[in-house]
Short mmCIF file of C-alpha atoms in Angstrom, two decimals:
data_model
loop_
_atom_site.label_atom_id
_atom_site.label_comp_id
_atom_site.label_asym_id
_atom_site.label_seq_id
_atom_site.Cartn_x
_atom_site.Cartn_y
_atom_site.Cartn_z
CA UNK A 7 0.00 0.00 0.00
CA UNK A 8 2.71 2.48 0.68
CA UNK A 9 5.01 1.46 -2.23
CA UNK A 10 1.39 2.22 -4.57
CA UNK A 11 1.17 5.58 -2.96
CA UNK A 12 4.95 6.63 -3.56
CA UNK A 13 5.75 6.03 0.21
CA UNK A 14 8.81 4.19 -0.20
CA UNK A 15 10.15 5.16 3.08
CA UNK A 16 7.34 4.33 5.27
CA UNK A 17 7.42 1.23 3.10
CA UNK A 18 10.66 -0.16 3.36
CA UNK A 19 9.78 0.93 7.88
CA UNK A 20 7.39 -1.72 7.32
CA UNK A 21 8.92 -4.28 5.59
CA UNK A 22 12.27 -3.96 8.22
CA UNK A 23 9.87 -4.61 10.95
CA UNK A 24 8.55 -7.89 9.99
CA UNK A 25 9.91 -11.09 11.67
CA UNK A 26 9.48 -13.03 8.34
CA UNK A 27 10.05 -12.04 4.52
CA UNK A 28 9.34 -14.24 1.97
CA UNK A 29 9.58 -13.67 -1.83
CA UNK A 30 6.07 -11.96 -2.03
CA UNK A 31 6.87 -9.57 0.90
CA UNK A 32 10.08 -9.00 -1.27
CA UNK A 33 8.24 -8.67 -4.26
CA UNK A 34 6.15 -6.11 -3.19
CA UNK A 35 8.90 -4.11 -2.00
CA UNK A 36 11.35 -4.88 -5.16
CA UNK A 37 8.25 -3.59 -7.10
CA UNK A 38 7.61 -0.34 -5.09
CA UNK A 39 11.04 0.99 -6.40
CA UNK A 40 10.62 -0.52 -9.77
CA UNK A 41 7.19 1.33 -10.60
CA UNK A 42 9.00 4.76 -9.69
CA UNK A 43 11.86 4.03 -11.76
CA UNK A 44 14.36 3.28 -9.17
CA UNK A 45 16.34 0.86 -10.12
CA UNK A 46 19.15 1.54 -8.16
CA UNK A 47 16.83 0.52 -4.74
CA UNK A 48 15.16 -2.63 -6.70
CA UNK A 49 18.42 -4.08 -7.61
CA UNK A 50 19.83 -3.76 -4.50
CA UNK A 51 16.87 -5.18 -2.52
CA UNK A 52 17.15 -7.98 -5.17
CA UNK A 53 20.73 -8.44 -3.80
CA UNK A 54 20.05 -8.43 -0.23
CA UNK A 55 16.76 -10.91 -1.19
CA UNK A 56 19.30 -13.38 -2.08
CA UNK A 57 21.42 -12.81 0.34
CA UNK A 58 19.00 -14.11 3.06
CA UNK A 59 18.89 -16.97 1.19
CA UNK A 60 15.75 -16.03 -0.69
CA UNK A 61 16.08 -17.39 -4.50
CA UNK A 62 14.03 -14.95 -7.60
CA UNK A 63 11.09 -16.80 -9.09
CA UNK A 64 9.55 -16.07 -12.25
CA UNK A 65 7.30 -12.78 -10.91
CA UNK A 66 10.59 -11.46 -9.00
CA UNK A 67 12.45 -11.32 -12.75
CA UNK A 68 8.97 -10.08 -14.40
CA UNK A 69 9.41 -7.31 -11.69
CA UNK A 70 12.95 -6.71 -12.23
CA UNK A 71 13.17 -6.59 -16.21
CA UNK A 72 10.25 -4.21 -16.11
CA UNK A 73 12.47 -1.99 -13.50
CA UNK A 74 14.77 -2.06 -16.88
CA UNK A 75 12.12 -1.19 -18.98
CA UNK A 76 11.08 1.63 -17.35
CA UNK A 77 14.95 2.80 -17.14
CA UNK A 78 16.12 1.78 -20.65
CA UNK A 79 18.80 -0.51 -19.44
CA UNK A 80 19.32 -3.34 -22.39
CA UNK A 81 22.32 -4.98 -21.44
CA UNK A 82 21.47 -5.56 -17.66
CA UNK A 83 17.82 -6.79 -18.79
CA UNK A 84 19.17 -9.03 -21.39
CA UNK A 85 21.50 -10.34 -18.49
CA UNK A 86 18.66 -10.56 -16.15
CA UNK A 87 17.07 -12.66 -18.94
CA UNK A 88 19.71 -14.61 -19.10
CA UNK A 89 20.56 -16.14 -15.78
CA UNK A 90 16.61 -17.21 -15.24
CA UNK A 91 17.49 -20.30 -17.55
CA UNK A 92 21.01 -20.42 -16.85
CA UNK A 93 21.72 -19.87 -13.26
CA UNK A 94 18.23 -20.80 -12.05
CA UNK A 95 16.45 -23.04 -14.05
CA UNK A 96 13.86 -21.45 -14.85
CA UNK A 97 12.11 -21.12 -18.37
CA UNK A 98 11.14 -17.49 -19.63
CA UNK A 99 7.50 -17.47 -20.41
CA UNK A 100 5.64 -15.06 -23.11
CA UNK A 101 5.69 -12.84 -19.79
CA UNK A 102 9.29 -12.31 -20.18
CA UNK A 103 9.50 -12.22 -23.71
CA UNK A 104 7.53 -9.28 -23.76
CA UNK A 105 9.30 -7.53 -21.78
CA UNK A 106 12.13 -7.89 -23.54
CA UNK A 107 10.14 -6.46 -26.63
CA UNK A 108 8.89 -3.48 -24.52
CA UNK A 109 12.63 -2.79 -23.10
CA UNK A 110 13.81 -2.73 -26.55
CA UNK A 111 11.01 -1.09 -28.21
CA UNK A 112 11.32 2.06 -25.26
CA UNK A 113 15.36 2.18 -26.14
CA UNK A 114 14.38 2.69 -30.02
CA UNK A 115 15.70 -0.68 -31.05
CA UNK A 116 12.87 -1.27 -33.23
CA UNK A 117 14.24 -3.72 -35.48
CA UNK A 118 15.68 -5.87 -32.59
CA UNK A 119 12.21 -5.70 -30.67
CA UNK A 120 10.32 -6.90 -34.02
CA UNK A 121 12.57 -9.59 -34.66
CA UNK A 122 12.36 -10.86 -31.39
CA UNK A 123 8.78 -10.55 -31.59
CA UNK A 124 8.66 -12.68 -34.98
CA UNK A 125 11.27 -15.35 -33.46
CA UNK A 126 9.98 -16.23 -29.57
CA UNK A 127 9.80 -19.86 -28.93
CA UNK A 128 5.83 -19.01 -28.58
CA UNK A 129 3.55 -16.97 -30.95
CA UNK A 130 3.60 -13.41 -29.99
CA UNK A 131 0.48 -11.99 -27.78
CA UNK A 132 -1.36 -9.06 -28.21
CA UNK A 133 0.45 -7.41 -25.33
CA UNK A 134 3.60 -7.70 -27.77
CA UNK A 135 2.48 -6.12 -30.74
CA UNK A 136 0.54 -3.47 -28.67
CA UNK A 137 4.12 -2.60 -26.74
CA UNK A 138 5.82 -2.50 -30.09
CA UNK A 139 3.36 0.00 -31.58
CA UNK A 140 3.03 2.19 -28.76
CA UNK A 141 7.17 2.29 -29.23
CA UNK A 142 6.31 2.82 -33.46
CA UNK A 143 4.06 5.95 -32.16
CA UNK A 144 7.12 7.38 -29.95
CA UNK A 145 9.77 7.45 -32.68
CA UNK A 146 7.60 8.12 -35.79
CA UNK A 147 8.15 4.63 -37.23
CA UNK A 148 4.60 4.26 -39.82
CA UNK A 149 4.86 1.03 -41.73
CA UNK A 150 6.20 -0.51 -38.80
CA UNK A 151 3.05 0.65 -36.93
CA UNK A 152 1.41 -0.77 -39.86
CA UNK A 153 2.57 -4.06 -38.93
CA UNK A 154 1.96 -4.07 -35.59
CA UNK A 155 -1.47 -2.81 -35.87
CA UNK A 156 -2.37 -5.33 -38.47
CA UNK A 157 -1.38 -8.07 -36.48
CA UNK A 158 -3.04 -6.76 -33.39
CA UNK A 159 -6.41 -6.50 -35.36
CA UNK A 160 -5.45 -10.18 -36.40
CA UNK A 161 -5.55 -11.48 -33.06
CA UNK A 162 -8.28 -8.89 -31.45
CA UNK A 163 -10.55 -7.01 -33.66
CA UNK A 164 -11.93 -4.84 -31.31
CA UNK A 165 -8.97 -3.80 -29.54
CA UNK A 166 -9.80 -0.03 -29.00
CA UNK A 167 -5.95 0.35 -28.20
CA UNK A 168 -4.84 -0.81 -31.26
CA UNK A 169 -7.28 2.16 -33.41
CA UNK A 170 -6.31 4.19 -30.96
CA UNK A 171 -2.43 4.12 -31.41
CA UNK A 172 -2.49 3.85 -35.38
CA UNK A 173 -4.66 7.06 -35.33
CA UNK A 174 -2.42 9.08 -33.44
CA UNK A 175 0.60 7.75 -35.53
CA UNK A 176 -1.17 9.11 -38.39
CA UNK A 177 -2.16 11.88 -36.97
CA UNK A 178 1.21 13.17 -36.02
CA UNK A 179 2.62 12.34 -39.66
CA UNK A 180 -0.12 14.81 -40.69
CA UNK A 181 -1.84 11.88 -42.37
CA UNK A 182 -5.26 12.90 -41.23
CA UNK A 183 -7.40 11.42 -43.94
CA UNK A 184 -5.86 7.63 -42.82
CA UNK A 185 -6.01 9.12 -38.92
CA UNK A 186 -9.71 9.18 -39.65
CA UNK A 187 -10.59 6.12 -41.24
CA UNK A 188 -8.41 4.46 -38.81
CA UNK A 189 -11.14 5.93 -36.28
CA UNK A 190 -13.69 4.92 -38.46
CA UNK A 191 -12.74 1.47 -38.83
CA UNK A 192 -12.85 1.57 -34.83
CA UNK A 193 -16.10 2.63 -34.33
CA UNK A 194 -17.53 0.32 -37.06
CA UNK A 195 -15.55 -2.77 -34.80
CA UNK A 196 -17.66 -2.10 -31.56
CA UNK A 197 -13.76 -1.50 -30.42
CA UNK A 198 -15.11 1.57 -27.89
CA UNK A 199 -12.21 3.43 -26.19
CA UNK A 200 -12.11 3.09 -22.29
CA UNK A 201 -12.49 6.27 -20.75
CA UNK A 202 -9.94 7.83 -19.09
CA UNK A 203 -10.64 8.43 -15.10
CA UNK A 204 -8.82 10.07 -11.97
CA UNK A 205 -8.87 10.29 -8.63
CA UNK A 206 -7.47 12.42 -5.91
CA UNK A 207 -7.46 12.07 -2.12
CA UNK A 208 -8.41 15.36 -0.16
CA UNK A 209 -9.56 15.29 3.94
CA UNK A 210 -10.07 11.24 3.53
CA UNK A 211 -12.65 12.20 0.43
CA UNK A 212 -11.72 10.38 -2.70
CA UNK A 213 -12.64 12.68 -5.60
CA UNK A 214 -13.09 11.29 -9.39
CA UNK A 215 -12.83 13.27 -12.55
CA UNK A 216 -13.77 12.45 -16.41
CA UNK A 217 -12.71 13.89 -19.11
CA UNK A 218 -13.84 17.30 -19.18
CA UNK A 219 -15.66 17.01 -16.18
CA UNK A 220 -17.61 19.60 -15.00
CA UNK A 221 -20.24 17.78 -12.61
CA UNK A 222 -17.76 18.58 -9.75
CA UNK A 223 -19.41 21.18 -7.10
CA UNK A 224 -15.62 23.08 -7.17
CA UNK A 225 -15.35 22.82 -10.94
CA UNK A 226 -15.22 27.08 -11.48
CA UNK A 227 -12.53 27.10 -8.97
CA UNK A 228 -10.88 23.99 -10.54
CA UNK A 229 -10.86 25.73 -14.45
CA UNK A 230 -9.93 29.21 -13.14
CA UNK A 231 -6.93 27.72 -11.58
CA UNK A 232 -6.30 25.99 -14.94
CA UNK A 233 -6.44 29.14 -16.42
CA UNK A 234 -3.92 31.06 -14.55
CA UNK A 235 -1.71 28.03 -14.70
CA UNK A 236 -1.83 27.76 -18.02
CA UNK A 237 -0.83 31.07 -18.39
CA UNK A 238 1.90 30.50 -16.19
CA UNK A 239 2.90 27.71 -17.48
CA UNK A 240 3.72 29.12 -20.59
CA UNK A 241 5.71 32.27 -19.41
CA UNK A 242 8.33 29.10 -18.22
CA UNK A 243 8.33 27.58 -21.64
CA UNK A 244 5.46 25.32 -21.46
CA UNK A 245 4.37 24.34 -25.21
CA UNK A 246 0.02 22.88 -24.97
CA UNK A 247 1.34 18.92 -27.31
CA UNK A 248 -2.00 19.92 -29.44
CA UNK A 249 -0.77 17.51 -31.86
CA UNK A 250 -2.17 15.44 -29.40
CA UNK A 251 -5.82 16.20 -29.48
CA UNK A 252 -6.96 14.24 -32.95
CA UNK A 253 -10.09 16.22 -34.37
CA UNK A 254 -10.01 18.52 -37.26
CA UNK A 255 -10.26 21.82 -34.36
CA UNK A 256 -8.53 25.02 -33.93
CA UNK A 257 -5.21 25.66 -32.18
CA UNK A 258 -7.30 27.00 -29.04
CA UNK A 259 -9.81 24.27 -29.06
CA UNK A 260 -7.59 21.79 -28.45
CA UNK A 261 -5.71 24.05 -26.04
CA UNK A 262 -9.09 23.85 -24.19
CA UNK A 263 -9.36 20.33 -24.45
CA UNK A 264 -6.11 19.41 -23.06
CA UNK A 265 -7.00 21.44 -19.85
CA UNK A 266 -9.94 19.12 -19.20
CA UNK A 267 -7.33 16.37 -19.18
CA UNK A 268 -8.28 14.49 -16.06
CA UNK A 269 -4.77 14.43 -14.26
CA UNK A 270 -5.24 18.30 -14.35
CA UNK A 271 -8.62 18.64 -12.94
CA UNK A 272 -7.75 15.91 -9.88
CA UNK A 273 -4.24 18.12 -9.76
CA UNK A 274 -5.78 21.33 -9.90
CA UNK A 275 -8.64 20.24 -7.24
CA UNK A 276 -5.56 19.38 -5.36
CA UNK A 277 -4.39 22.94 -5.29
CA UNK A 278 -7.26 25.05 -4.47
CA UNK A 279 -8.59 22.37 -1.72
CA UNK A 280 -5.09 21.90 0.33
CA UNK A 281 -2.71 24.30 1.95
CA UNK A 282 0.49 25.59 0.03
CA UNK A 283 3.08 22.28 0.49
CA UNK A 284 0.81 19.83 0.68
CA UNK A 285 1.93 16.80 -1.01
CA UNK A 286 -0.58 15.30 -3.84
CA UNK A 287 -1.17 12.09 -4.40
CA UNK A 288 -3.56 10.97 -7.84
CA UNK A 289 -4.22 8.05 -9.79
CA UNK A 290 -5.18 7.53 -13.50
CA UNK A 291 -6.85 4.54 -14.94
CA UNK A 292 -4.83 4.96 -18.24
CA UNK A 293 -1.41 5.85 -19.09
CA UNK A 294 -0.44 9.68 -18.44
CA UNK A 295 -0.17 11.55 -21.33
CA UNK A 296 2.74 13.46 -22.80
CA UNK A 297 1.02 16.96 -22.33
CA UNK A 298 0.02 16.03 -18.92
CA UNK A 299 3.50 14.92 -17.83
CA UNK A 300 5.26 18.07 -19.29
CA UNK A 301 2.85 19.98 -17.63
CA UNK A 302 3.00 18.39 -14.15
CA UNK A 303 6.53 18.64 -14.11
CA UNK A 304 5.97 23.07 -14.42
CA UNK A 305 3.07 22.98 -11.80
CA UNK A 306 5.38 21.16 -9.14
CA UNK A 307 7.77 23.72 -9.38
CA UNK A 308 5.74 26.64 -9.60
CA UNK A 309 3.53 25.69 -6.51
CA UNK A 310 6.65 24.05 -4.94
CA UNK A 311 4.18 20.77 -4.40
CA UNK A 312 5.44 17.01 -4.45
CA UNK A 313 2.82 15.52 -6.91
CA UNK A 314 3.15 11.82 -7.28
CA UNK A 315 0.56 10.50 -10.12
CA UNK A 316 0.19 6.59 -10.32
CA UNK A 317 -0.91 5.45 -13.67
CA UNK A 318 -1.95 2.22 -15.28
CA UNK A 319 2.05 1.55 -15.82
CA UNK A 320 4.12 3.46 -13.36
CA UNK A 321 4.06 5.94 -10.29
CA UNK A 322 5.19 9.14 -11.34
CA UNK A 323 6.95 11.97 -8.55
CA UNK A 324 7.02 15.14 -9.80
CA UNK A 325 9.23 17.16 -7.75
CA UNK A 326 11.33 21.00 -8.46
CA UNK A 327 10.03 20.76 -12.02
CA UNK A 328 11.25 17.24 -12.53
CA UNK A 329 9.96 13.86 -12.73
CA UNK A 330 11.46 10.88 -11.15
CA UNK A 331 10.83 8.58 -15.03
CA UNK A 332 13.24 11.76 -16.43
CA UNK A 333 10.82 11.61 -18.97
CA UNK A 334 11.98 7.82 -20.58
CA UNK A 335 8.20 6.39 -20.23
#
């Protein structure tokens, strides 16, 4: 529960206390560093695991080569990889593979990612391709996102993720006629997009926020502090992604629509509803967008707030205008 929340401290209080730690109690605690990127702390904890005489199973190296995921480090998850056959006996599963293809997809080794994708001792999942295109979208890589997204359609239809991700790869080549009947071929699938949601913890209230909520009984309070921060924002260099926002609107539209991003309404709740310091914790049911992050990263230094943000992926702490992912997620 702490290690969710970004406590790692009170965390790893809690985990010296107990009289007995086994390999979930490790787990837990390996992956509290690994979702905020620290791979320094999960390493080392996977050290001292063994030390006590405590042996990695197949979720402990799951853990661990997502830590190098989330950091970018190839070589030390290709040895992690490694040594679960050769120094443990233990035989990678499609789990594992994927990783693999999601470390090497996030390091922009496309080609190596694809081939491993095409060569795994098991046919490739839909968690594979989907990694492999959301790496396509990040460096600009079309027919490869072409691939991908056929065979994710191949295997899943009505995979809203899939339309999703092709759109918005065509979208930022400026191919908006194929962005759209990407969209179209969505909707005419039944593939309907989640919707994204976040949540915010004020005086023991949990608060929730849609999309461009405005049902919330502090919602002119919440936009006019969007407004000045935007405003703000911008005098230190902030630039709205409107790239981002996929409908055939103006400049200022989308502007608009990125402020009713949820992160920023359960953020900016945060900051009218808690005094100046206050540390804010929020969760999103998706993953945080680009916009969103660059943004966060401004508001935490202007308001001089820890912010930590736990996604579907990874726990963000925004701290001094910095994030502790440096922006590799």
């Amino acid at each position: 529960m702490y290690s969710r929340c970004g406590s790692m401290d009170e965390a790893h209080k809690v985990f010296n206390k107990m009289p007995h730690r086994d390999i979930v109690s490790w787990g837990a605690l390996i992956g509290g560093y690994a979702r905020q990127s620290d791979f320094k702390m999960a390493q080392q904890c996977l050290n001292d695991m063994q030390l006590e005489g405590c042996k990695p199973d197949k979720v402990i190296f799951l853990i661990i080569l997502a830590a190098c995921s989330r950091k970018g480090l190839v070589d030390e998850g290709f040895q992690y990889f490694k040594s679960m056959s050769e120094e443990y006996g233990i035989t990678p599963s499609i789990e594992h593979h994927t990783c693999l293809v999601d470390l090497l997809g996030r390091a922009g080794h496309l080609d190596d990612a694809e081939n491993l994708l095409s060569n795994m001792p098991m046919p490739p999942n839909l968690k594979g391709w989907g990694s492999l295109l959301s790496s396509c979208k990040t460096y600009g890589d079309l027919e490869r996102g072409r691939r991908c997204f056929d065979q994710m359609l191949r295997l899943d239809s009505r995979n809203a993720s899939a339309y999703v991700q092709m759109s918005n790869i065509f979208a930022d080549a400026d191919m908006w006629a194929d962005a759209h009947k990407v969209e179209e071929l969505r909707k005419k699938a039944g593939a309907w997009k989640k919707p994204a949601q976040a949540w915010i913890e004020v005086d023991n209230k949990i608060h929730g926020f849609d999309v461009g909520d405005n049902s919330h009984p502090q919602s002119d309070f919440i936009y006019a502090k969007l407004k000045v921060l935007s405003r703000q924002m911008k005098e230190e260099g902030y630039v709205p992604k409107v790239e981002l926002v996929v409908k055939p609107v103006s400049d200022e539209d989308k502007e608009d629509a990125l402020c009713g991003h949820v992160e920023k309404l359960a953020i900016a709740y945060g900051l009218v509803s808690t005094p100046p310091g206050t540390t804010l914790r929020a969760a999103k049911s998706l993953r945080v967008c680009t916009d969103c992050h660059s943004a966060t990263k401004i508001i935490s230094k202007l308001e001089k707030r820890e912010i930590f943000i736990r996604d579907a992926y990874r726990l963000h702490h925004f701290k001094d205008g910095a994030c502790s992912c440096n922006d590799f997620f």
